[in-house]
Amino acid sequence: SNEEEMEVKRNAPIMQIQFSLYPCTGIVFPWIEGFREVAREILSSPNPKWGHNSRKYDFPLLERAGFQVSREWHDTMDAFRMVQSNLNGCYHLQGVASFFGGDQLWKHRMGENMEFYGAMDVDVVQRIIGGLIPTMKRLGVWETYQRHVVEIEPVLQGISRRGLNRDEDEIAQLQGELRDELKALQEK
């Protein structure tokens, strides 16, 4: 099932980590002592972080490994959905990259050359960013993405970790108010 597949992915071991600052660049570190400390330093730096499906996949894996991703983070999958909300099944990295100059196919090569695969993953994120941000600004959705994804998501993640208190009396009172309001609207 889909849920079982996601659980396997959530518990996947980290094999490598990769970074990029500009299109056509990428550095890949094996997930071993020494390189992990360099990765920890990069992830704790004050610059914004970008990834693809990183909010639901990469960052939770890193958090389980004891890493904090600090500062503002962005997810090109979430951002792309603000531009193209009707492309069912096309939000995967290679699909999104095809809109922004990612003209080389590489995802089918997973397992053949993991370093190349990882470098391509971060290279195309940079290419996506270069086209996606101007597109979002032109369409007037950049500020909405900032407010409703970038700023609110860390709050929602905190709530998910801690839980959310329920005040049963307040809930019952609100339900009564809503019933009264609905009745008044129906009578009107």
PDB file of C-alpha atoms in Angstrom:
ATOM      1  CA  SER A   1       0.000   0.000   0.000  1.00  0.00           C
ATOM      2  CA  ASN A   2       0.988   3.649  -0.341  1.00  0.00           C
ATOM      3  CA  GLU A   3       1.210   4.116   3.447  1.00  0.00           C
ATOM      4  CA  GLU A   4       3.549   1.129   3.813  1.00  0.00           C
ATOM      5  CA  GLU A   5       5.709   2.502   0.993  1.00  0.00           C
ATOM      6  CA  MET A   6       5.925   5.891   2.722  1.00  0.00           C
ATOM      7  CA  GLU A   7       6.851   4.260   6.042  1.00  0.00           C
ATOM      8  CA  VAL A   8       9.740   2.416   4.368  1.00  0.00           C
ATOM      9  CA  LYS A   9      10.934   5.721   2.864  1.00  0.00           C
ATOM     10  CA  ARG A  10      10.594   7.519   6.225  1.00  0.00           C
ATOM     11  CA  ASN A  11      12.862   4.948   7.843  1.00  0.00           C
ATOM     12  CA  ALA A  12      15.341   4.767   4.975  1.00  0.00           C
ATOM     13  CA  PRO A  13      18.993   4.993   5.971  1.00  0.00           C
ATOM     14  CA  ILE A  14      20.804   8.139   4.892  1.00  0.00           C
ATOM     15  CA  MET A  15      23.540   7.136   2.426  1.00  0.00           C
ATOM     16  CA  GLN A  16      24.783  10.552   1.329  1.00  0.00           C
ATOM     17  CA  ILE A  17      23.981  14.228   1.529  1.00  0.00           C
ATOM     18  CA  GLN A  18      24.475  16.777  -1.195  1.00  0.00           C
ATOM     19  CA  PHE A  19      24.543  20.550  -1.525  1.00  0.00           C
ATOM     20  CA  SER A  20      24.588  23.143  -4.283  1.00  0.00           C
ATOM     21  CA  LEU A  21      24.890  26.917  -4.368  1.00  0.00           C
ATOM     22  CA  TYR A  22      24.384  27.536  -8.101  1.00  0.00           C
ATOM     23  CA  PRO A  23      23.019  25.764 -11.176  1.00  0.00           C
ATOM     24  CA  CYS A  24      25.415  23.233 -12.706  1.00  0.00           C
ATOM     25  CA  THR A  25      27.108  22.607  -9.353  1.00  0.00           C
ATOM     26  CA  GLY A  26      26.785  19.983  -6.680  1.00  0.00           C
ATOM     27  CA  ILE A  27      28.878  18.422  -3.962  1.00  0.00           C
ATOM     28  CA  VAL A  28      28.094  14.999  -2.569  1.00  0.00           C
ATOM     29  CA  PHE A  29      29.286  13.747   0.828  1.00  0.00           C
ATOM     30  CA  PRO A  30      29.067  10.159   1.982  1.00  0.00           C
ATOM     31  CA  TRP A  31      27.079   9.880   5.209  1.00  0.00           C
ATOM     32  CA  ILE A  32      30.080   9.038   7.369  1.00  0.00           C
ATOM     33  CA  GLU A  33      31.806  10.655  10.345  1.00  0.00           C
ATOM     34  CA  GLY A  34      33.666  13.818   9.368  1.00  0.00           C
ATOM     35  CA  PHE A  35      31.411  14.565   6.408  1.00  0.00           C
ATOM     36  CA  ARG A  36      28.362  14.497   8.716  1.00  0.00           C
ATOM     37  CA  GLU A  37      29.933  17.272  10.792  1.00  0.00           C
ATOM     38  CA  VAL A  38      30.494  19.381   7.669  1.00  0.00           C
ATOM     39  CA  ALA A  39      26.860  18.740   6.711  1.00  0.00           C
ATOM     40  CA  ARG A  40      25.726  19.736  10.225  1.00  0.00           C
ATOM     41  CA  GLU A  41      27.616  23.029   9.883  1.00  0.00           C
ATOM     42  CA  ILE A  42      26.070  23.737   6.477  1.00  0.00           C
ATOM     43  CA  LEU A  43      22.565  22.890   7.676  1.00  0.00           C
ATOM     44  CA  SER A  44      22.936  25.173  10.699  1.00  0.00           C
ATOM     45  CA  SER A  45      24.137  28.126   8.599  1.00  0.00           C
ATOM     46  CA  PRO A  46      21.870  31.190   8.419  1.00  0.00           C
ATOM     47  CA  ASN A  47      21.200  31.023   4.679  1.00  0.00           C
ATOM     48  CA  PRO A  48      17.814  29.837   3.364  1.00  0.00           C
ATOM     49  CA  LYS A  49      17.677  26.141   2.447  1.00  0.00           C
ATOM     50  CA  TRP A  50      15.989  24.748  -0.673  1.00  0.00           C
ATOM     51  CA  GLY A  51      15.136  21.159  -1.524  1.00  0.00           C
ATOM     52  CA  HIS A  52      12.531  19.158  -3.405  1.00  0.00           C
ATOM     53  CA  ASN A  53      10.058  17.270  -1.243  1.00  0.00           C
ATOM     54  CA  SER A  54      12.451  18.120   1.565  1.00  0.00           C
ATOM     55  CA  ARG A  55       9.710  19.176   3.982  1.00  0.00           C
ATOM     56  CA  LYS A  56       8.093  15.734   3.996  1.00  0.00           C
ATOM     57  CA  TYR A  57      11.104  13.543   3.273  1.00  0.00           C
ATOM     58  CA  ASP A  58      14.638  14.911   3.747  1.00  0.00           C
ATOM     59  CA  PHE A  59      14.171  17.154   6.781  1.00  0.00           C
ATOM     60  CA  PRO A  60      12.339  14.500   8.860  1.00  0.00           C
ATOM     61  CA  LEU A  61      15.113  11.983   8.046  1.00  0.00           C
ATOM     62  CA  LEU A  62      17.735  14.512   9.097  1.00  0.00           C
ATOM     63  CA  GLU A  63      15.845  15.372  12.299  1.00  0.00           C
ATOM     64  CA  ARG A  64      15.662  11.673  13.220  1.00  0.00           C
ATOM     65  CA  ALA A  65      19.435  11.573  12.746  1.00  0.00           C
ATOM     66  CA  GLY A  66      19.805  14.457  15.217  1.00  0.00           C
ATOM     67  CA  PHE A  67      20.267  17.271  12.706  1.00  0.00           C
ATOM     68  CA  GLN A  68      18.476  20.600  12.837  1.00  0.00           C
ATOM     69  CA  VAL A  69      17.877  22.468   9.613  1.00  0.00           C
ATOM     70  CA  SER A  70      17.996  26.080  10.701  1.00  0.00           C
ATOM     71  CA  ARG A  71      16.772  29.277   9.175  1.00  0.00           C
ATOM     72  CA  GLU A  72      14.204  29.626   6.444  1.00  0.00           C
ATOM     73  CA  TRP A  73      13.614  26.552   4.299  1.00  0.00           C
ATOM     74  CA  HIS A  74      11.837  26.188   0.984  1.00  0.00           C
ATOM     75  CA  ASP A  75      10.458  23.192  -0.821  1.00  0.00           C
ATOM     76  CA  THR A  76      10.346  23.443  -4.612  1.00  0.00           C
ATOM     77  CA  MET A  77       7.559  20.830  -4.708  1.00  0.00           C
ATOM     78  CA  ASP A  78       5.328  22.997  -2.510  1.00  0.00           C
ATOM     79  CA  ALA A  79       6.333  26.152  -4.384  1.00  0.00           C
ATOM     80  CA  PHE A  80       5.664  24.575  -7.799  1.00  0.00           C
ATOM     81  CA  ARG A  81       2.180  23.570  -6.656  1.00  0.00           C
ATOM     82  CA  MET A  82       1.483  27.280  -6.173  1.00  0.00           C
ATOM     83  CA  VAL A  83       2.175  27.745  -9.905  1.00  0.00           C
ATOM     84  CA  GLN A  84       0.759  24.503 -11.310  1.00  0.00           C
ATOM     85  CA  SER A  85      -1.880  23.092  -8.998  1.00  0.00           C
ATOM     86  CA  ASN A  86      -3.456  20.717 -11.532  1.00  0.00           C
ATOM     87  CA  LEU A  87      -0.576  18.495 -12.662  1.00  0.00           C
ATOM     88  CA  ASN A  88      -1.436  15.283 -10.851  1.00  0.00           C
ATOM     89  CA  GLY A  89       1.526  12.942 -10.776  1.00  0.00           C
ATOM     90  CA  CYS A  90       4.009  15.487 -12.164  1.00  0.00           C
ATOM     91  CA  TYR A  91       5.391  16.972  -8.945  1.00  0.00           C
ATOM     92  CA  HIS A  92       8.369  14.625  -8.777  1.00  0.00           C
ATOM     93  CA  LEU A  93      11.766  16.295  -9.109  1.00  0.00           C
ATOM     94  CA  GLN A  94      12.504  15.303 -12.687  1.00  0.00           C
ATOM     95  CA  GLY A  95       9.007  16.360 -13.785  1.00  0.00           C
ATOM     96  CA  VAL A  96       9.288  19.794 -12.177  1.00  0.00           C
ATOM     97  CA  ALA A  97      12.861  20.208 -13.441  1.00  0.00           C
ATOM     98  CA  SER A  98      11.638  19.697 -17.010  1.00  0.00           C
ATOM     99  CA  PHE A  99       9.783  23.030 -16.739  1.00  0.00           C
ATOM    100  CA  PHE A 100      12.948  24.907 -15.739  1.00  0.00           C
ATOM    101  CA  GLY A 101      15.831  23.678 -17.890  1.00  0.00           C
ATOM    102  CA  GLY A 102      16.412  20.264 -16.352  1.00  0.00           C
ATOM    103  CA  ASP A 103      16.906  18.685 -19.749  1.00  0.00           C
ATOM    104  CA  GLN A 104      18.970  15.664 -18.707  1.00  0.00           C
ATOM    105  CA  LEU A 105      17.292  12.483 -17.501  1.00  0.00           C
ATOM    106  CA  TRP A 106      18.995  11.022 -14.440  1.00  0.00           C
ATOM    107  CA  LYS A 107      16.453   9.526 -12.033  1.00  0.00           C
ATOM    108  CA  HIS A 108      16.501   6.147 -13.786  1.00  0.00           C
ATOM    109  CA  ARG A 109      20.227   5.891 -12.950  1.00  0.00           C
ATOM    110  CA  MET A 110      19.746   5.581  -9.186  1.00  0.00           C
ATOM    111  CA  GLY A 111      22.051   2.854  -7.984  1.00  0.00           C
ATOM    112  CA  GLU A 112      24.428   3.087 -10.971  1.00  0.00           C
ATOM    113  CA  ASN A 113      26.323   6.192  -9.886  1.00  0.00           C
ATOM    114  CA  MET A 114      24.980   7.575  -6.618  1.00  0.00           C
ATOM    115  CA  GLU A 115      27.342  10.550  -6.598  1.00  0.00           C
ATOM    116  CA  PHE A 116      26.163  11.685 -10.046  1.00  0.00           C
ATOM    117  CA  TYR A 117      22.567  11.023  -9.032  1.00  0.00           C
ATOM    118  CA  GLY A 118      22.920  13.124  -5.859  1.00  0.00           C
ATOM    119  CA  ALA A 119      24.709  15.970  -7.645  1.00  0.00           C
ATOM    120  CA  MET A 120      21.975  16.088 -10.290  1.00  0.00           C
ATOM    121  CA  ASP A 121      19.305  16.211  -7.573  1.00  0.00           C
ATOM    122  CA  VAL A 122      20.753  19.418  -6.106  1.00  0.00           C
ATOM    123  CA  ASP A 123      21.777  20.913  -9.458  1.00  0.00           C
ATOM    124  CA  VAL A 124      18.224  20.779 -10.804  1.00  0.00           C
ATOM    125  CA  VAL A 125      16.843  22.293  -7.596  1.00  0.00           C
ATOM    126  CA  GLN A 126      19.034  25.322  -8.355  1.00  0.00           C
ATOM    127  CA  ARG A 127      17.722  25.400 -11.934  1.00  0.00           C
ATOM    128  CA  ILE A 128      14.146  25.179 -10.666  1.00  0.00           C
ATOM    129  CA  ILE A 129      14.704  28.045  -8.213  1.00  0.00           C
ATOM    130  CA  GLY A 130      16.100  30.232 -11.005  1.00  0.00           C
ATOM    131  CA  GLY A 131      12.872  29.955 -12.993  1.00  0.00           C
ATOM    132  CA  LEU A 132      10.305  29.280 -10.310  1.00  0.00           C
ATOM    133  CA  ILE A 133      10.804  32.358  -8.124  1.00  0.00           C
ATOM    134  CA  PRO A 134      10.418  34.847 -11.006  1.00  0.00           C
ATOM    135  CA  THR A 135       7.384  32.886 -12.247  1.00  0.00           C
ATOM    136  CA  MET A 136       5.786  32.961  -8.788  1.00  0.00           C
ATOM    137  CA  LYS A 137       6.420  36.701  -8.496  1.00  0.00           C
ATOM    138  CA  ARG A 138       5.011  37.342 -11.984  1.00  0.00           C
ATOM    139  CA  LEU A 139       1.871  35.345 -11.127  1.00  0.00           C
ATOM    140  CA  GLY A 140       1.507  37.085  -7.756  1.00  0.00           C
ATOM    141  CA  VAL A 141       1.781  33.935  -5.622  1.00  0.00           C
ATOM    142  CA  TRP A 142       5.244  34.433  -4.070  1.00  0.00           C
ATOM    143  CA  GLU A 143       3.944  36.313  -0.995  1.00  0.00           C
ATOM    144  CA  THR A 144       1.160  33.754  -0.513  1.00  0.00           C
ATOM    145  CA  TYR A 145       3.725  30.950  -0.621  1.00  0.00           C
ATOM    146  CA  GLN A 146       5.924  32.824   1.882  1.00  0.00           C
ATOM    147  CA  ARG A 147       3.051  33.387   4.319  1.00  0.00           C
ATOM    148  CA  HIS A 148       1.130  30.141   3.964  1.00  0.00           C
ATOM    149  CA  VAL A 149       3.954  27.663   3.464  1.00  0.00           C
ATOM    150  CA  VAL A 150       7.311  29.036   4.587  1.00  0.00           C
ATOM    151  CA  GLU A 151       6.105  30.914   7.677  1.00  0.00           C
ATOM    152  CA  ILE A 152       3.254  28.666   8.812  1.00  0.00           C
ATOM    153  CA  GLU A 153       4.798  25.229   8.201  1.00  0.00           C
ATOM    154  CA  PRO A 154       7.303  25.404  11.108  1.00  0.00           C
ATOM    155  CA  VAL A 155       4.411  26.303  13.424  1.00  0.00           C
ATOM    156  CA  LEU A 156       2.380  23.353  12.149  1.00  0.00           C
ATOM    157  CA  GLN A 157       5.372  21.038  12.552  1.00  0.00           C
ATOM    158  CA  GLY A 158       5.752  22.172  16.161  1.00  0.00           C
ATOM    159  CA  ILE A 159       2.074  21.487  16.784  1.00  0.00           C
ATOM    160  CA  SER A 160       2.466  18.037  15.217  1.00  0.00           C
ATOM    161  CA  ARG A 161       5.377  17.220  17.534  1.00  0.00           C
ATOM    162  CA  ARG A 162       3.769  18.565  20.716  1.00  0.00           C
ATOM    163  CA  GLY A 163       0.119  17.916  19.977  1.00  0.00           C
ATOM    164  CA  LEU A 164      -2.725  20.364  20.281  1.00  0.00           C
ATOM    165  CA  ASN A 165      -4.765  20.834  23.439  1.00  0.00           C
ATOM    166  CA  ARG A 166      -8.529  20.534  23.106  1.00  0.00           C
ATOM    167  CA  ASP A 167     -10.900  22.455  25.313  1.00  0.00           C
ATOM    168  CA  GLU A 168     -14.074  20.354  25.217  1.00  0.00           C
ATOM    169  CA  ASP A 169     -16.160  23.113  26.862  1.00  0.00           C
ATOM    170  CA  GLU A 170     -15.041  25.659  24.259  1.00  0.00           C
ATOM    171  CA  ILE A 171     -15.738  23.169  21.474  1.00  0.00           C
ATOM    172  CA  ALA A 172     -19.256  22.523  22.795  1.00  0.00           C
ATOM    173  CA  GLN A 173     -19.887  26.274  23.108  1.00  0.00           C
ATOM    174  CA  LEU A 174     -18.689  26.907  19.546  1.00  0.00           C
ATOM    175  CA  GLN A 175     -20.825  24.048  18.232  1.00  0.00           C
ATOM    176  CA  GLY A 176     -23.864  25.589  19.920  1.00  0.00           C
ATOM    177  CA  GLU A 177     -23.100  29.023  18.464  1.00  0.00           C
ATOM    178  CA  LEU A 178     -22.668  27.542  15.008  1.00  0.00           C
ATOM    179  CA  ARG A 179     -25.936  25.580  15.311  1.00  0.00           C
ATOM    180  CA  ASP A 180     -27.747  28.784  16.326  1.00  0.00           C
ATOM    181  CA  GLU A 181     -26.173  30.708  13.447  1.00  0.00           C
ATOM    182  CA  LEU A 182     -27.079  27.947  10.978  1.00  0.00           C
ATOM    183  CA  LYS A 183     -30.670  27.871  12.260  1.00  0.00           C
ATOM    184  CA  ALA A 184     -30.943  31.666  11.898  1.00  0.00           C
ATOM    185  CA  LEU A 185     -29.574  31.489   8.336  1.00  0.00           C
ATOM    186  CA  GLN A 186     -31.969  28.677   7.438  1.00  0.00           C
ATOM    187  CA  GLU A 187     -34.939  30.625   8.816  1.00  0.00           C
ATOM    188  CA  LYS A 188     -33.857  33.708   6.905  1.00  0.00           C
TER     189      LYS A 188
END
